[in-house]
mmCIF file of C-alpha atoms and ligand atoms in Angstrom:
data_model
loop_
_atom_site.group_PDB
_atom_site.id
_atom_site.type_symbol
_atom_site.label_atom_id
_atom_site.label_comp_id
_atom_site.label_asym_id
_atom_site.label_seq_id
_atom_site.Cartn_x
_atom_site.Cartn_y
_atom_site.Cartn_z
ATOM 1 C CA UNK A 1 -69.685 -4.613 -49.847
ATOM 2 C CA UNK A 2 -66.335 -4.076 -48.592
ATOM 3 C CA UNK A 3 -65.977 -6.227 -45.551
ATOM 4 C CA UNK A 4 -62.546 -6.419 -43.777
ATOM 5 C CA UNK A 5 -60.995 -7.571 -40.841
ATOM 6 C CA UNK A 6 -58.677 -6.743 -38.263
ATOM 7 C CA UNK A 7 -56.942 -9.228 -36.639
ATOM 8 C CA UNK A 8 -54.776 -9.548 -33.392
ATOM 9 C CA UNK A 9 -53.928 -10.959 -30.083
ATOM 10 C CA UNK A 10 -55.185 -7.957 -28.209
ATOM 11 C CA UNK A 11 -53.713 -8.572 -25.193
ATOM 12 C CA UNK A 12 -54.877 -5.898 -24.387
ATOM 13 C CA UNK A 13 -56.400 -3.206 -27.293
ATOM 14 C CA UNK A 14 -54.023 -0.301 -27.011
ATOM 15 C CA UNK A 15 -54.487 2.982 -28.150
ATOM 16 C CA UNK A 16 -52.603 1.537 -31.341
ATOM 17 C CA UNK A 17 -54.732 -1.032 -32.473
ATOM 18 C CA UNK A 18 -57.593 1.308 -32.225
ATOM 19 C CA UNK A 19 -56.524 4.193 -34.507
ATOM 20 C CA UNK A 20 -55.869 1.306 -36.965
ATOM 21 C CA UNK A 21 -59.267 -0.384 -36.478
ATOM 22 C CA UNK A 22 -61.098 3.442 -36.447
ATOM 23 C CA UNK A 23 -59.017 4.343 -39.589
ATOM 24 C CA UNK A 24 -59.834 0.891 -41.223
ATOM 25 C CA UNK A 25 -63.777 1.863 -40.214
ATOM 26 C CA UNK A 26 -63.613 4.892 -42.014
ATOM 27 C CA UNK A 27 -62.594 3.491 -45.538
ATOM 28 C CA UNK A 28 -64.688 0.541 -45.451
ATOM 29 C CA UNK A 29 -68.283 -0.880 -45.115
ATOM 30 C CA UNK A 30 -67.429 -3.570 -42.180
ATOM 31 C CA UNK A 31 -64.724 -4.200 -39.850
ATOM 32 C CA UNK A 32 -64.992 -7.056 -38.026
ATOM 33 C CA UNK A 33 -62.029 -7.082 -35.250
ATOM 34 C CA UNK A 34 -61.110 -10.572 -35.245
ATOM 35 C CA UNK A 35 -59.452 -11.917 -31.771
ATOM 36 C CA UNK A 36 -56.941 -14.790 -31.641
ATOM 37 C CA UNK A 37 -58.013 -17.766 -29.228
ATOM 38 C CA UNK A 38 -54.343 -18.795 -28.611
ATOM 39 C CA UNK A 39 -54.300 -21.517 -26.370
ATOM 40 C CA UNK A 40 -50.609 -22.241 -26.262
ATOM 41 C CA UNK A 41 -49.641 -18.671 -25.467
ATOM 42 C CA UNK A 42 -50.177 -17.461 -22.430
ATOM 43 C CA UNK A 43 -52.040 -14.380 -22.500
ATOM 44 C CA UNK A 44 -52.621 -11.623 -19.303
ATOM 45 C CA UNK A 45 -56.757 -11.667 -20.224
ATOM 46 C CA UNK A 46 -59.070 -14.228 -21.283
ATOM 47 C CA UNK A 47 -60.454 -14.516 -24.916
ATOM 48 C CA UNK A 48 -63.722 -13.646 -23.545
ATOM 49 C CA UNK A 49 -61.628 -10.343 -21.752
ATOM 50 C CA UNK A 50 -60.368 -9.222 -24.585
ATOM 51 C CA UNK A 51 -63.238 -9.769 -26.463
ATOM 52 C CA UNK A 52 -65.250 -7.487 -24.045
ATOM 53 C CA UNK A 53 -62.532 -4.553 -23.959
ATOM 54 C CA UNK A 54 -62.881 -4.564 -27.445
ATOM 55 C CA UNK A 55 -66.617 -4.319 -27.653
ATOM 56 C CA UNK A 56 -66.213 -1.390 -25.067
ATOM 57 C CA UNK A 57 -63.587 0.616 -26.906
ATOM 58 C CA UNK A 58 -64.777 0.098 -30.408
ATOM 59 C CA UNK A 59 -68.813 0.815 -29.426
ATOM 60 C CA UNK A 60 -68.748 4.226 -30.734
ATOM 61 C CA UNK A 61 -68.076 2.745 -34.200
ATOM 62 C CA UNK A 62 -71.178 1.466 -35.942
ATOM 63 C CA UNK A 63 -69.558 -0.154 -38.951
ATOM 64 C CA UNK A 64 -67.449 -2.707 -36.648
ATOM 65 C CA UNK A 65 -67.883 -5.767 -34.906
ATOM 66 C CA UNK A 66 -66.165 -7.763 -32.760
ATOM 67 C CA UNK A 67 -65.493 -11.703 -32.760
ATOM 68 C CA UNK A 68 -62.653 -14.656 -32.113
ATOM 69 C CA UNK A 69 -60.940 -17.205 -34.368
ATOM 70 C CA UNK A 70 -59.086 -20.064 -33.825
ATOM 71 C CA UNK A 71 -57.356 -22.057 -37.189
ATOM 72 C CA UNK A 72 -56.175 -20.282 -39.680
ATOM 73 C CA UNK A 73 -56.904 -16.060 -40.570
ATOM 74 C CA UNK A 74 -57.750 -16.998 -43.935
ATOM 75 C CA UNK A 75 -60.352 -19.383 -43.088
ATOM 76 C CA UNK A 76 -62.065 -17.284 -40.863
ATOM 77 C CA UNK A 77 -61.201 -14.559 -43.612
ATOM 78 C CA UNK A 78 -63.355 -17.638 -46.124
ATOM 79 C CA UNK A 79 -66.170 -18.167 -43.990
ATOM 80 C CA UNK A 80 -67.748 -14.260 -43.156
ATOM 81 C CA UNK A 81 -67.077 -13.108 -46.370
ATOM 82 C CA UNK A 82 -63.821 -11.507 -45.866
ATOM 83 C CA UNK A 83 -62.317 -9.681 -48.645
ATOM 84 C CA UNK A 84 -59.164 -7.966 -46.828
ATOM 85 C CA UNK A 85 -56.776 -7.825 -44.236
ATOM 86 C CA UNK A 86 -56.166 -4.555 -42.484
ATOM 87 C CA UNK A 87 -52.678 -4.324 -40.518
ATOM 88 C CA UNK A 88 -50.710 -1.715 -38.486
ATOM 89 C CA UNK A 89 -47.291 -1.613 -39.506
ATOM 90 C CA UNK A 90 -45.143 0.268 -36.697
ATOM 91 C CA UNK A 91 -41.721 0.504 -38.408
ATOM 92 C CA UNK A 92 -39.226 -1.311 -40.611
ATOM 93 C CA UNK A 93 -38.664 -3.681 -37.932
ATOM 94 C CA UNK A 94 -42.728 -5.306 -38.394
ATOM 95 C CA UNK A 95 -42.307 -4.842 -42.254
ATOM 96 C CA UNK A 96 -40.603 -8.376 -42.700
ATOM 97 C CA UNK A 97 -43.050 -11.021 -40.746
ATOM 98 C CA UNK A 98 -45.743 -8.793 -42.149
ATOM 99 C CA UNK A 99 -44.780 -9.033 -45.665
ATOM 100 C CA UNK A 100 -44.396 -12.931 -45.311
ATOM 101 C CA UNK A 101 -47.937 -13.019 -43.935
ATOM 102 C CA UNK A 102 -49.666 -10.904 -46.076
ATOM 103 C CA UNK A 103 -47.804 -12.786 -49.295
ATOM 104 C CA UNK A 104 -49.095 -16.505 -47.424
ATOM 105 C CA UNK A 105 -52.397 -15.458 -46.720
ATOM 106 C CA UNK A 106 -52.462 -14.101 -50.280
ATOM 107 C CA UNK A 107 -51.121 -17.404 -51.859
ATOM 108 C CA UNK A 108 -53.335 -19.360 -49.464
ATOM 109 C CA UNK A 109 -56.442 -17.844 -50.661
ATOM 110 C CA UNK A 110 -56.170 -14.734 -52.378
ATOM 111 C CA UNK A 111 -56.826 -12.618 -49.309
ATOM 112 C CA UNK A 112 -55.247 -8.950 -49.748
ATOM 113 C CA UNK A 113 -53.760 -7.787 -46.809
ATOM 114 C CA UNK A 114 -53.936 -3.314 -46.603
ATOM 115 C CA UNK A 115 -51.579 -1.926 -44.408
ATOM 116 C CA UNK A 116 -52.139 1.159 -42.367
ATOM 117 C CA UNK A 117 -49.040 2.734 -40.955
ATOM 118 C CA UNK A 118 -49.150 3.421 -37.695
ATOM 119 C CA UNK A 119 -50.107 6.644 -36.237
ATOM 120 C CA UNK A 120 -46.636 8.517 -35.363
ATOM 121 C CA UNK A 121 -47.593 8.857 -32.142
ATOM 122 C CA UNK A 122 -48.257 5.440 -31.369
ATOM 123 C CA UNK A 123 -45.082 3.760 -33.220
ATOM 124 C CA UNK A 124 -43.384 2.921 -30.747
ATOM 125 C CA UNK A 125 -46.340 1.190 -28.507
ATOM 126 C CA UNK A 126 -47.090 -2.792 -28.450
ATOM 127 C CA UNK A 127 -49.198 -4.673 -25.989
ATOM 128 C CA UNK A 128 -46.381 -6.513 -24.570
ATOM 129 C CA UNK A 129 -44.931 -3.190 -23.908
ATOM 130 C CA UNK A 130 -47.528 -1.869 -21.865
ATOM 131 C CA UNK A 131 -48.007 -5.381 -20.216
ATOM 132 C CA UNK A 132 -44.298 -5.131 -19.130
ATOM 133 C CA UNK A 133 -44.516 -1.123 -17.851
ATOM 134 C CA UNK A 134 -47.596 -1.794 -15.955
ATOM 135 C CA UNK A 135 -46.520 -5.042 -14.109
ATOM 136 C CA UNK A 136 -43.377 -2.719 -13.594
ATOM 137 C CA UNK A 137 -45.241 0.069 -11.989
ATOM 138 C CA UNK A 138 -44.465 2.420 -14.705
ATOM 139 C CA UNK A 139 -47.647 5.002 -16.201
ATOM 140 C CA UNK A 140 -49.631 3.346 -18.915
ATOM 141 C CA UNK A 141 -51.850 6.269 -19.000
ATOM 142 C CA UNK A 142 -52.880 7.277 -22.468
ATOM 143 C CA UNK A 143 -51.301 4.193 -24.234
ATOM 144 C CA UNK A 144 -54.193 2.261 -23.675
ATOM 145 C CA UNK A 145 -58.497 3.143 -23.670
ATOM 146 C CA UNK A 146 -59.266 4.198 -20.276
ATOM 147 C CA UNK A 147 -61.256 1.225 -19.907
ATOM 148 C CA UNK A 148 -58.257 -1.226 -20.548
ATOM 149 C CA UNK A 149 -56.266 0.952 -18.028
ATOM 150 C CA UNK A 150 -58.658 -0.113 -15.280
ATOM 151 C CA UNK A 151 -58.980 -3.525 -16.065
ATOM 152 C CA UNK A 152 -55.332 -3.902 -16.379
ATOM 153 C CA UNK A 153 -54.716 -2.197 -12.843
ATOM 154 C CA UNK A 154 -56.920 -4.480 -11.265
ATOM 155 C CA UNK A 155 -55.418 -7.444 -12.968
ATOM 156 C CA UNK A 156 -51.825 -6.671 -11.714
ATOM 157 C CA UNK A 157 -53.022 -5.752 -8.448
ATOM 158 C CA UNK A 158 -54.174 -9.727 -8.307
ATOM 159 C CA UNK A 159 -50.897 -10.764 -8.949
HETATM 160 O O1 PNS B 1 -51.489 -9.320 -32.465
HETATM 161 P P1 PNS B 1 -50.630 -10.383 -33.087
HETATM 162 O O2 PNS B 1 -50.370 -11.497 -32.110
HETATM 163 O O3 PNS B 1 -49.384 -9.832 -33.712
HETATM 164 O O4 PNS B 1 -51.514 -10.998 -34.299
HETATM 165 C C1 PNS B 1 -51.002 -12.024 -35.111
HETATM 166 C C2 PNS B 1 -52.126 -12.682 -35.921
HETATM 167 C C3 PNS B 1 -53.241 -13.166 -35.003
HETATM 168 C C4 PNS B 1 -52.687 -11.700 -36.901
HETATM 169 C C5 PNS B 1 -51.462 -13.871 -36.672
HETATM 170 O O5 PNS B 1 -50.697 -14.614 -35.789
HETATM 171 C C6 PNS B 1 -52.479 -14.779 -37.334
HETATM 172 O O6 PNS B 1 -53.053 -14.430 -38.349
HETATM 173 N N1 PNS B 1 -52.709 -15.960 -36.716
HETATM 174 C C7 PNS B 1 -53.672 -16.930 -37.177
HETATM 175 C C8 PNS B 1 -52.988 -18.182 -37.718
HETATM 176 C C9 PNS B 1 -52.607 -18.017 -39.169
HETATM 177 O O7 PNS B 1 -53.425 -17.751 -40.021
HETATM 178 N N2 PNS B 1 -51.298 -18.211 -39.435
HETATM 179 C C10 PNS B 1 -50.745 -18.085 -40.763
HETATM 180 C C11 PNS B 1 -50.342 -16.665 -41.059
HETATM 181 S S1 PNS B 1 -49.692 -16.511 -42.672
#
């Protein structure tokens, strides 16, 4: 069984990370989505937030799953029976720190990493991105799931 995961920070899912993730469904048996617990960055939503969005957003796909790591991809990658890394890769500019990854997580325990590029239409997007228009004021609308959009209103409107 082909069982793959896609990892991020998700702060929050965009639209981006979930043509990758529906893509990556489609060519294999299991996704799990795999959420960073950072605790020394600071992040907009909670682990448990951005585990939730994701369950939301990604519901419609049967093959996928949801969960968080903490530690090191590959051991996560170790422990649920991981056999590959799917990645978005944007543009030249993500090629390098992706190539380095995919090439350590390889040497550190054989883990392929598959890349997916990036939807044309979302090349240009990144969560920090729509973090920054949002907080801004500027439209977010169709960058991110509509559920993320709500969320992420009422989070700035906090502020
Ligand atoms: O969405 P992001 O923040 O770009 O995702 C980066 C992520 C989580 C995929 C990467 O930082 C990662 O794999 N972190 C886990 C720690 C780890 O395994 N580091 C060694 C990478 S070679």
């Amino acid at each position: 069984m082909a069982r793959v995961v896609c990892p991020g920070s998700f702060d929050p899912v965009t639209n981006g990370h979930l043509d990758v993730i529906a893509r990556a469904a489609a060519l294999h048996d299991e996704v799990i989505v795999a959420v960073l617990i950072n605790i020394t960055k600071k992040s907009l939503f909670s682990t448990d937030e951005r585990v939730e969005m994701l369950r939301e957003v990604t519901k419609g796909l049967e093959n996928v799953r949801v969960e968080r790591f903490h530690g090191l991809l590959v051991n996560f990658c170790t422990a649920n029976g991981i056999n590959g890394i799917v990645k978005g890769l944007r543009a030249v500019s993500d090629f390098e720190y992706e190539m380095q990854m995919a090439q350590m997580n390889y040497r550190l325990a054989k883990i392929e990493t598959l890349f997916v590029t990036t939807n044309p239409q979302y090349s240009f997007l990144s969560s920090s991105l729509v973090k920054e228009i949002a907080t801004y004021g500027g439209d977010v609308e169709g960058l991110v799931p509509e559920p993320v959009l709500g969320r992420l209103r009422a989070r700035l409107a906090e502020a």
